[in-house]
PDB file of C-alpha atoms in Angstrom:
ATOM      1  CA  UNK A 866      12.013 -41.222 -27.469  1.00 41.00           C
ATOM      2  CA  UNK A 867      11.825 -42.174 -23.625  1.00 51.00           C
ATOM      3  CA  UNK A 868       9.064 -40.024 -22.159  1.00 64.00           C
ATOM      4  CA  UNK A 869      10.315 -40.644 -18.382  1.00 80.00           C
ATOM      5  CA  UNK A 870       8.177 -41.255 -15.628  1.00 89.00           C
ATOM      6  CA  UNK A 871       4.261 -39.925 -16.222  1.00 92.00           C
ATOM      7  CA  UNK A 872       1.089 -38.876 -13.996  1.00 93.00           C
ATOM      8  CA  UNK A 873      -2.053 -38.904 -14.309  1.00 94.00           C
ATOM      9  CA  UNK A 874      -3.314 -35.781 -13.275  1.00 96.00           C
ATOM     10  CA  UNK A 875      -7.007 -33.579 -13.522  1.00 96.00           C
ATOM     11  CA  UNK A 876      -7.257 -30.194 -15.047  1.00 97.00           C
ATOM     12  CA  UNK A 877      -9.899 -28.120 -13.216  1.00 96.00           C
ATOM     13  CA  UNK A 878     -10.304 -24.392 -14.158  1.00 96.00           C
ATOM     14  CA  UNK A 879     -13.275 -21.276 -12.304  1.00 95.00           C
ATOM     15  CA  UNK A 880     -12.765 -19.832 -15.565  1.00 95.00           C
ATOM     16  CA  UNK A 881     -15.639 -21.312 -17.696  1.00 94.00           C
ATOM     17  CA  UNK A 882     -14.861 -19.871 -21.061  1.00 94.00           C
ATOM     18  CA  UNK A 883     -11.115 -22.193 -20.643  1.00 95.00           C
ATOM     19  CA  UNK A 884     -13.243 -25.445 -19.063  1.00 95.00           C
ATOM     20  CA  UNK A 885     -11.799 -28.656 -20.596  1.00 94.00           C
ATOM     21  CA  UNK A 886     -13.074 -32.207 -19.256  1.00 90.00           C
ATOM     22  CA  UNK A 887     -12.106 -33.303 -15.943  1.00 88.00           C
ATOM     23  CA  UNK A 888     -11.137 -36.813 -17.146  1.00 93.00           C
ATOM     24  CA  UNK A 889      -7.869 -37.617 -15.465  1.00 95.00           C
ATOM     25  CA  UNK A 890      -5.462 -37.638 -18.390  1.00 95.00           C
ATOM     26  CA  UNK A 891      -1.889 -39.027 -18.039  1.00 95.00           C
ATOM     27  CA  UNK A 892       1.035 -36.914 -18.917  1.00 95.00           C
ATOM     28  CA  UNK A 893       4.923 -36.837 -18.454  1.00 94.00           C
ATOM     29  CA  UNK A 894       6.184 -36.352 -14.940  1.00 93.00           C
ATOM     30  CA  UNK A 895       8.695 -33.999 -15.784  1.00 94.00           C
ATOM     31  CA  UNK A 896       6.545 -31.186 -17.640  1.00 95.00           C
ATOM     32  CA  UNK A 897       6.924 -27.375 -16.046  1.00 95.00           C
ATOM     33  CA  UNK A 898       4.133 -24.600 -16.652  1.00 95.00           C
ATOM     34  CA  UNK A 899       5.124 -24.244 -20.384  1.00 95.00           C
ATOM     35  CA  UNK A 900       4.478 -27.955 -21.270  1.00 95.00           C
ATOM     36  CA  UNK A 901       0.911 -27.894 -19.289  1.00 96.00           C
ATOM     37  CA  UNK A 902       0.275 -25.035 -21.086  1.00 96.00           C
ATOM     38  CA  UNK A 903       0.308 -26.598 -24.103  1.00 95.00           C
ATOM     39  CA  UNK A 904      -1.771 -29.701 -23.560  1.00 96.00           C
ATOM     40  CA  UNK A 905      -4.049 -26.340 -22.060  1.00 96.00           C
ATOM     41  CA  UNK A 906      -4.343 -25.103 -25.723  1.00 96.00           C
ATOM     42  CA  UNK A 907      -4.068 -28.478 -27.365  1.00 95.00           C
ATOM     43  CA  UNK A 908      -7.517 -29.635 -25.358  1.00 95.00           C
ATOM     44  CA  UNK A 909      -8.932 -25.970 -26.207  1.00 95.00           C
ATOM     45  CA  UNK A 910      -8.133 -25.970 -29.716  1.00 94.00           C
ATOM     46  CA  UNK A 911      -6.954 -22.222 -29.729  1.00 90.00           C
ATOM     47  CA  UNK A 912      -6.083 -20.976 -32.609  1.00 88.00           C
ATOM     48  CA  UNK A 913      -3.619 -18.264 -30.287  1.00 92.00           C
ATOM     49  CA  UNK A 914      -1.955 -19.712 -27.554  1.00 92.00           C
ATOM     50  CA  UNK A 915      -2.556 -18.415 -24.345  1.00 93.00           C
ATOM     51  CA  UNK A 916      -0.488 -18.668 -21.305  1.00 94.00           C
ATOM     52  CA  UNK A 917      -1.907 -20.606 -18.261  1.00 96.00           C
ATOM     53  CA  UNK A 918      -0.578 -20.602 -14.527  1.00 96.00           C
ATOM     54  CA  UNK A 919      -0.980 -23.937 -12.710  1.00 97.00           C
ATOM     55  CA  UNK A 920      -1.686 -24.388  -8.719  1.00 96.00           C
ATOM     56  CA  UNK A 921      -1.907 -27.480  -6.862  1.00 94.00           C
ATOM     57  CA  UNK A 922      -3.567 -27.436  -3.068  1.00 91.00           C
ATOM     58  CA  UNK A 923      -3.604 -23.704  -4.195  1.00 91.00           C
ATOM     59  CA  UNK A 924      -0.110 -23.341  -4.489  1.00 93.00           C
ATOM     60  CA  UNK A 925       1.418 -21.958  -7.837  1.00 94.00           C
ATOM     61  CA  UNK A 926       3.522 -24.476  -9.600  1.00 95.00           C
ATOM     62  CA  UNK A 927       6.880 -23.408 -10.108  1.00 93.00           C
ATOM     63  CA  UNK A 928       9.103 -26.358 -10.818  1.00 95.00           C
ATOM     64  CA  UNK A 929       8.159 -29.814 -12.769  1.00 95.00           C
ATOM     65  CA  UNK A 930       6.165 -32.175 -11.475  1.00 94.00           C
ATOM     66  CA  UNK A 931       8.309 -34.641 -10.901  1.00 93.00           C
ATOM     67  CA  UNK A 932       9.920 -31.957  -8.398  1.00 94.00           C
ATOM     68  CA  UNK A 933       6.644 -31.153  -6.914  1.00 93.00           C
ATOM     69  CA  UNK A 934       6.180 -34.966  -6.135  1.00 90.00           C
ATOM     70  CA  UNK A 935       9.016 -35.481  -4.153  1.00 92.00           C
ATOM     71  CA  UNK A 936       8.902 -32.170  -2.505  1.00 92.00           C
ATOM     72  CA  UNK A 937       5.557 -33.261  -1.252  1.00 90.00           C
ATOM     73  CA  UNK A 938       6.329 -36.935  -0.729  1.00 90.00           C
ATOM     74  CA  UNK A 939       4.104 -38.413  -3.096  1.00 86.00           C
ATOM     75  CA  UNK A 940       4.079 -41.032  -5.881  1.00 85.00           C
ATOM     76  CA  UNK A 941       3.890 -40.896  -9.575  1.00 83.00           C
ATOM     77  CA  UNK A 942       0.594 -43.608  -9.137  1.00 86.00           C
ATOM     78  CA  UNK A 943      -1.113 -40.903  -7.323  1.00 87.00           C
ATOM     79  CA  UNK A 944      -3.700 -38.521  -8.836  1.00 92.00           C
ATOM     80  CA  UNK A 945      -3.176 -34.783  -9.082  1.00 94.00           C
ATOM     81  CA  UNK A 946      -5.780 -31.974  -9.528  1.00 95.00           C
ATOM     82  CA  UNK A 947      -4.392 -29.339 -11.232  1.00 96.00           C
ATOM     83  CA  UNK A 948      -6.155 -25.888 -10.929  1.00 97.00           C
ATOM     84  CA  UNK A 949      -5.620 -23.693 -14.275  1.00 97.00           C
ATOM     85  CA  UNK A 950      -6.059 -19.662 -14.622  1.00 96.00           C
ATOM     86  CA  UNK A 951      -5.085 -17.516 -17.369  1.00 95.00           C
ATOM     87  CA  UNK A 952      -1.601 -15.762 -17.114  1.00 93.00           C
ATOM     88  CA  UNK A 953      -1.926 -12.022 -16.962  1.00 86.00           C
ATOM     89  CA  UNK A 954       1.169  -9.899 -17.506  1.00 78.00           C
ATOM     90  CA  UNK A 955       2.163  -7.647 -14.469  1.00 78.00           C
ATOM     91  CA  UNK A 956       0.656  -4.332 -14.513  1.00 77.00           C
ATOM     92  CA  UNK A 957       2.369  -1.135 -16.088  1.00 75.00           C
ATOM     93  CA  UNK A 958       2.731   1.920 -13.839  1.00 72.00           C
ATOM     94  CA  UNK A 959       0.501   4.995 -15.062  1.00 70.00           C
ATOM     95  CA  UNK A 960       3.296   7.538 -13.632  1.00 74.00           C
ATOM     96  CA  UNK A 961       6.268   7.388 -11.384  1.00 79.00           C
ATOM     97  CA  UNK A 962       6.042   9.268  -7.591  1.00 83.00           C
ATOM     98  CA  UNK A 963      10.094   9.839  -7.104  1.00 85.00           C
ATOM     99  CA  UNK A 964      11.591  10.811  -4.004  1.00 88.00           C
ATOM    100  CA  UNK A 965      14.931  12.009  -2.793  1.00 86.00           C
ATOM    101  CA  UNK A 966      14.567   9.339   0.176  1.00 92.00           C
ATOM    102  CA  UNK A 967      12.721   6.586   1.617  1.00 94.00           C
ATOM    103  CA  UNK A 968       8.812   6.649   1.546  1.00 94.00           C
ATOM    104  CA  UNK A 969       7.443   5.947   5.045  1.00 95.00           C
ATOM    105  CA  UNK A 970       3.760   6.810   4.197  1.00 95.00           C
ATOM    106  CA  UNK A 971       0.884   7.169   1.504  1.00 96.00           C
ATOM    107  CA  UNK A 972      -2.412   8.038   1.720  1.00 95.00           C
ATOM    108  CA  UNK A 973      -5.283   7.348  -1.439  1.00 90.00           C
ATOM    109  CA  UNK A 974      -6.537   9.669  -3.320  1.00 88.00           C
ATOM    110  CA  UNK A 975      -8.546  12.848  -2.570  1.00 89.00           C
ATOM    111  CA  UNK A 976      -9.753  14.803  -5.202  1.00 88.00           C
ATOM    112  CA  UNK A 977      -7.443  13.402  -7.644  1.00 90.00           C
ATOM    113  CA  UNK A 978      -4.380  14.101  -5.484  1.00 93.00           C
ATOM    114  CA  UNK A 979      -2.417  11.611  -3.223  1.00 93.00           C
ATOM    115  CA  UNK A 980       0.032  12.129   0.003  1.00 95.00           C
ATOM    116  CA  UNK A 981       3.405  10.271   0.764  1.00 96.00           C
ATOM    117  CA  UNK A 982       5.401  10.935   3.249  1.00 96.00           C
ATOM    118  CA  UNK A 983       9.533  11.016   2.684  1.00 96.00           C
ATOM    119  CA  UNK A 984      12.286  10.441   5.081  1.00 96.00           C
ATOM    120  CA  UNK A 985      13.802  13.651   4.061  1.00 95.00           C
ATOM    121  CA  UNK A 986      11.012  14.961   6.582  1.00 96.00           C
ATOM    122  CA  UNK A 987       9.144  16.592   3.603  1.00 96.00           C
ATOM    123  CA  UNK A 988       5.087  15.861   3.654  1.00 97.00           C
ATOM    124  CA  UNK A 989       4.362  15.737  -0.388  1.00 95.00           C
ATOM    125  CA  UNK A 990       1.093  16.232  -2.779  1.00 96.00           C
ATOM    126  CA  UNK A 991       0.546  14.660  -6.198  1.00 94.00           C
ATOM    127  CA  UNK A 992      -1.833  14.580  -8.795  1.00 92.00           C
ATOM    128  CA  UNK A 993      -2.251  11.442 -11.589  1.00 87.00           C
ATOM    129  CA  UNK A 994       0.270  12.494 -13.471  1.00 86.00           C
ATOM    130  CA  UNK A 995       3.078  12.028 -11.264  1.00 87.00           C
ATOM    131  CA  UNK A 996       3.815  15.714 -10.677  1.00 90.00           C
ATOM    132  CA  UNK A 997       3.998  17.219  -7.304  1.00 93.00           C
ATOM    133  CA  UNK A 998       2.338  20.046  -6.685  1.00 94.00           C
ATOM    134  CA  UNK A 999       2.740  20.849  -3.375  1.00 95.00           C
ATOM    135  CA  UNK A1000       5.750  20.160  -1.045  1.00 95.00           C
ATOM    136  CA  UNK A1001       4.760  20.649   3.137  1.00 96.00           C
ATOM    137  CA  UNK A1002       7.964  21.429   5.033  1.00 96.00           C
ATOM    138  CA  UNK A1003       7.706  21.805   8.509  1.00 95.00           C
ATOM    139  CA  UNK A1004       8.532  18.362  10.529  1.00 96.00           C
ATOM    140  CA  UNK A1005      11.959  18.384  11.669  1.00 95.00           C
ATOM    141  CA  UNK A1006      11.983  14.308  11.423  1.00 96.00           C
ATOM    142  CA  UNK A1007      11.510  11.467   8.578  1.00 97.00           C
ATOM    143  CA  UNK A1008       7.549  11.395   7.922  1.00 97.00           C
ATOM    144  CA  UNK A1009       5.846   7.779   9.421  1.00 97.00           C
ATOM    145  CA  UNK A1010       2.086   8.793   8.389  1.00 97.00           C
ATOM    146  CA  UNK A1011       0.209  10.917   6.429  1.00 97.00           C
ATOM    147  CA  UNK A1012      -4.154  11.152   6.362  1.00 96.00           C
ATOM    148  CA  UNK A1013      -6.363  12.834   4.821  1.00 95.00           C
ATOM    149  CA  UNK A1014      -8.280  15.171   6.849  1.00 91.00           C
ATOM    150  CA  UNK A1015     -11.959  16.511   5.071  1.00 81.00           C
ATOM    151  CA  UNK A1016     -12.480  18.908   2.189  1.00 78.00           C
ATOM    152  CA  UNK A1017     -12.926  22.484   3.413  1.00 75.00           C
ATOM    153  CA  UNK A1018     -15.217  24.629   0.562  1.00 77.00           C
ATOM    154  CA  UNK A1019     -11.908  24.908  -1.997  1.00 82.00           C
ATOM    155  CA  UNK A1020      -9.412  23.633   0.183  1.00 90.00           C
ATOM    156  CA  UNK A1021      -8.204  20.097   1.615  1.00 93.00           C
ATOM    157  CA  UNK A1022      -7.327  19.545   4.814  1.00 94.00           C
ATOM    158  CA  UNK A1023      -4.239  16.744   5.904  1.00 95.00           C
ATOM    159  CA  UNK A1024      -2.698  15.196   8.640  1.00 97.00           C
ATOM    160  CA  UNK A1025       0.748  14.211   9.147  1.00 97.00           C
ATOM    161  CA  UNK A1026       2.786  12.433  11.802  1.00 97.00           C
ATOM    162  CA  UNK A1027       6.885  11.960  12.110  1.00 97.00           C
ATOM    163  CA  UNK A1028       9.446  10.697  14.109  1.00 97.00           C
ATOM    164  CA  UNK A1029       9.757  14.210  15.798  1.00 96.00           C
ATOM    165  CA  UNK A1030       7.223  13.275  18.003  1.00 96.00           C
ATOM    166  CA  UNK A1031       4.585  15.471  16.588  1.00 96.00           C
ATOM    167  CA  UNK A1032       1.752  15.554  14.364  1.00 97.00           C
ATOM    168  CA  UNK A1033       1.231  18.163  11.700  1.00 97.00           C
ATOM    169  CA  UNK A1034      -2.476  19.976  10.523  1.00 96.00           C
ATOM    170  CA  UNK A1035      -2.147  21.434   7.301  1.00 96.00           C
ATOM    171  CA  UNK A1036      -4.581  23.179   5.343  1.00 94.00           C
ATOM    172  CA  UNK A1037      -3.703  22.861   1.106  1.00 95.00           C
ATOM    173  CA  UNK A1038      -6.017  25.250  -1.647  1.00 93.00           C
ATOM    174  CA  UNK A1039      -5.511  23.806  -4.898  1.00 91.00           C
ATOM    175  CA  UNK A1040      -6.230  26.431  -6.861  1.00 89.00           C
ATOM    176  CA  UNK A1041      -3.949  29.093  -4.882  1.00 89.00           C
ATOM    177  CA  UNK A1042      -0.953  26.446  -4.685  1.00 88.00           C
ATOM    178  CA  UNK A1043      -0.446  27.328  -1.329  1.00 92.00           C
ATOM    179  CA  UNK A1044      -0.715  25.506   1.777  1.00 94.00           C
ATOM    180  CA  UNK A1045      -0.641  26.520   5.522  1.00 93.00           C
ATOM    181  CA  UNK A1046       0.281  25.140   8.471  1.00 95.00           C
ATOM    182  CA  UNK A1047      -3.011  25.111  11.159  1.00 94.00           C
ATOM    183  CA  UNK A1048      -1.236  23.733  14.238  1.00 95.00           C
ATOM    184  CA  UNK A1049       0.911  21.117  15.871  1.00 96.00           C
ATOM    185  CA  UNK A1050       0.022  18.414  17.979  1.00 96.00           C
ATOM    186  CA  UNK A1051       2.314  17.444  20.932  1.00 95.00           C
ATOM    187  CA  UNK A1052       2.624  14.721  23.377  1.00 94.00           C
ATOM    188  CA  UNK A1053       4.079  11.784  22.441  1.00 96.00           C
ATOM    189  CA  UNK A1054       7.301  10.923  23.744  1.00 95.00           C
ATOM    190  CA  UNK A1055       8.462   8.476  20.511  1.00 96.00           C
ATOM    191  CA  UNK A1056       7.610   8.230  16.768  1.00 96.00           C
ATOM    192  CA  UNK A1057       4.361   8.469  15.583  1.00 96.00           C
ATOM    193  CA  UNK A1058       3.901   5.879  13.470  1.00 96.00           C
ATOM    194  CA  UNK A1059       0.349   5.752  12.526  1.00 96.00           C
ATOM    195  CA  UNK A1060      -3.082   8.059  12.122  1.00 96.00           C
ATOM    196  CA  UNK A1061      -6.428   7.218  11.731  1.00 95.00           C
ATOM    197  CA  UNK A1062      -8.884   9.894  11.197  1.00 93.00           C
ATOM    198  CA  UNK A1063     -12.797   9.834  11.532  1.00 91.00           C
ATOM    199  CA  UNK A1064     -15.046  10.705   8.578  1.00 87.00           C
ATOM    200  CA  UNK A1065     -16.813  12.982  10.197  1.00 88.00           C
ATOM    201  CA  UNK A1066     -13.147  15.201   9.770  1.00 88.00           C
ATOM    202  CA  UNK A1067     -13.253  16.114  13.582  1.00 91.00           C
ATOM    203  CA  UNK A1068     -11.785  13.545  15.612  1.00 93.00           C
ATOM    204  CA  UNK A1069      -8.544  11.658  14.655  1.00 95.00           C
ATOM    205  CA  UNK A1070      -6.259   9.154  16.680  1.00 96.00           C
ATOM    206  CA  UNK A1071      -2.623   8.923  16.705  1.00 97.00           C
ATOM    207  CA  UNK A1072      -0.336   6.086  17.672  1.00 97.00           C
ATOM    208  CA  UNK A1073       3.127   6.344  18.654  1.00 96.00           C
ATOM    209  CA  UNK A1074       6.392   4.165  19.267  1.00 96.00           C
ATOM    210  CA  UNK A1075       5.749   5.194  22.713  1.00 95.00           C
ATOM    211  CA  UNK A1076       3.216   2.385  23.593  1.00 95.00           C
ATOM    212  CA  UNK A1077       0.228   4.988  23.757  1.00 96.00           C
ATOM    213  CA  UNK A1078      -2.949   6.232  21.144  1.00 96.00           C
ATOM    214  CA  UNK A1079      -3.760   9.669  21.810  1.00 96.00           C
ATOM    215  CA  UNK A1080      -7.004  11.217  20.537  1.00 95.00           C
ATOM    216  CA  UNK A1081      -7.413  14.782  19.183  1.00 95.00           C
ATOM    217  CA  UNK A1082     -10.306  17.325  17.921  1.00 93.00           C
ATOM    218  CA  UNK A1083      -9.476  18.987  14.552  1.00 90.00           C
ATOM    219  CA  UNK A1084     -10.905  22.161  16.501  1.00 88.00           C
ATOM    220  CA  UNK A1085      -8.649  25.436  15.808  1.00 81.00           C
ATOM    221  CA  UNK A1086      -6.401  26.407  18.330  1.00 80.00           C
ATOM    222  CA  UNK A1087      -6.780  29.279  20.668  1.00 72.00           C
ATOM    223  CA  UNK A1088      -4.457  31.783  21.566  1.00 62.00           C
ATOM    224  CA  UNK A1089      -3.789  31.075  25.359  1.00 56.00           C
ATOM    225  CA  UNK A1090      -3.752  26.852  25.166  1.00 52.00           C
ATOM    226  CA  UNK A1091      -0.546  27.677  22.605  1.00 51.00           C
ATOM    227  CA  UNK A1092       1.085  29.822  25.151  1.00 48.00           C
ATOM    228  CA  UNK A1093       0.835  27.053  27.351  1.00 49.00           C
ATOM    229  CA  UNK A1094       1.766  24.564  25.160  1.00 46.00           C
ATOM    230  CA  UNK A1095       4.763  25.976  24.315  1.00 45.00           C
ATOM    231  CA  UNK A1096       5.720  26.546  27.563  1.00 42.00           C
ATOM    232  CA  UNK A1097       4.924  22.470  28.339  1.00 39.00           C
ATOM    233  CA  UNK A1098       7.404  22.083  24.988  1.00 43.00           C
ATOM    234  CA  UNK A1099       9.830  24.502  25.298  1.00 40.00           C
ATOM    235  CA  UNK A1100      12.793  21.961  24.752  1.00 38.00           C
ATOM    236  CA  UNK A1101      11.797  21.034  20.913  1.00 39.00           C
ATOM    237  CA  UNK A1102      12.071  22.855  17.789  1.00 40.00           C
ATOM    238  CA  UNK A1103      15.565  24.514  17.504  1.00 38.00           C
ATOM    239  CA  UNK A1104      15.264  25.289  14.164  1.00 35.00           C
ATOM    240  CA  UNK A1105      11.790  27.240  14.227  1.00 41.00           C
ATOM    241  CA  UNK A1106      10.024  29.709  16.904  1.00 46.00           C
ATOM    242  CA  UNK A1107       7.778  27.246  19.017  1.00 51.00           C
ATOM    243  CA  UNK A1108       5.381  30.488  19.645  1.00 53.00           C
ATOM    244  CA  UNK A1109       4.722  30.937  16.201  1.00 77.00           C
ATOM    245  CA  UNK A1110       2.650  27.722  15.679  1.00 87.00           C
ATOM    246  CA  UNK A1111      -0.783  26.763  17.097  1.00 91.00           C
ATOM    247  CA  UNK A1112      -0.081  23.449  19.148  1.00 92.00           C
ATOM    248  CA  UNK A1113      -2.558  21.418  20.901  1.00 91.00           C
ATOM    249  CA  UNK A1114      -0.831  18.995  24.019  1.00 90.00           C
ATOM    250  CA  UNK A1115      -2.045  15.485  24.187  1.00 81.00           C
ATOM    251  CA  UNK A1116      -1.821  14.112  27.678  1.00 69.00           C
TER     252      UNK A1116
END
């Protein structure tokens, strides 16, 4: 049977226990991943075949290597090195975070619980398991960033930011289920689209659609700077009573 054009090519591998000899070898032109492979486990002598991935210039092959060749302008006289790793399958979720819109931001893990942010302006909190314990309503826009603030004895503190302009200081207990919101900060005159908090828990930074990074204290707010805030911000929040949150104005 015509074998077609061949190579010679060298199999190279980081993975020791799956070394074979770096003797250039020659082999048909027109094998794909499956037929390397093979001559993979044929030079290994496994008794179970394993599945190898194959990168040349440290680019995964996907097509034959006769493809490769003319993709890349070269001739079947010259030799290839052929870099080798195991195949591992794709990983398998653990548990499934599902929302009733777009997610526009995550945050890791904080004593076993995580944050995303939905564009159905809903701030969220989940544990491993993929339940959600805790639901945050408050932002009257789709959610763009959500942070971690600092533990607080029982409770966990959060930031959030949203395309109303404003960023959102909650504080969640865990063992009450209840959550609470500590103040608003206002300022911004577009989205904000990202927070960065220091881990100290006092100081965070916000950045916003309007071209500016504004930088807060996590200090509680006072009775008279949320008169005057509100009074700086009169024009937002239809829906709610302005007076009845703490707010802090960024400048």
């Amino acid at each position: 049977m015509e074998e077609g054009p061949q190579i010679q090519v060298r199999f190279t591998t980081r993975q020791t226990q799956y070394a074979v000899t770096d003797t250039p070898i020659v082999v048909p032109a027109r094998l794909k991943r499956y037929g390397l492979s093979e001559i993979i486990n044929h030079l290994l002598g496994l008794e179970k075949p394993k599945p190898f991935d194959f990168l040349i210039d440290g680019e995964f092959l996907r097509t034959s290597l006769t493809e490769y060749l003319v993709e890349k302008n070269l001739s079947t006289e010259n030799l290839i090195t052929i870099e080798y790793v195991e195949s591992m399958l794709p990983p398998s979720p653990l548990s499934g975070y599902k929302h009733d819109d777009w997610i526009g931001a995550i945050d890791k893990e904080c004593e076993g619980l995580f944050l995303t942010g939905c564009y159905d302006n809903k701030v969220r909190v989940w544990n491993k398991s993929g339940d959600c314990v805790e639901t945050l309503v408050g932002h009257e826009g789709p959610i763009k960033s959500v942070k971690w603030l600092r533990s607080e004895e029982n409770n966990l503190r959060l930031l959030s930011g949203s395309h109303d302009q404003t960023v959102m200081a909650w504080e969640y207990s865990p063992s009450e289920q209840s959550y609470e919101l500590l103040y608003q900060c206002v300022g911004h005159k577009g989205s904000i689209e990202s927070i960065a908090a220091h881990e100290s828990g006092e100081h965070f930074l916000t950045a916003s659609w309007d071209g500016s990074i504004k930088f807060w204290n996590t200090e509680k707010v006072d009775e008279d700077s949320t008169a005057n805030a509100v009074q700086t911000n009169n024009k937002r929040r239809k829906a709610t009573n302005d007076s009845d949150i703490p707010t802090k104005v960024g400048f």
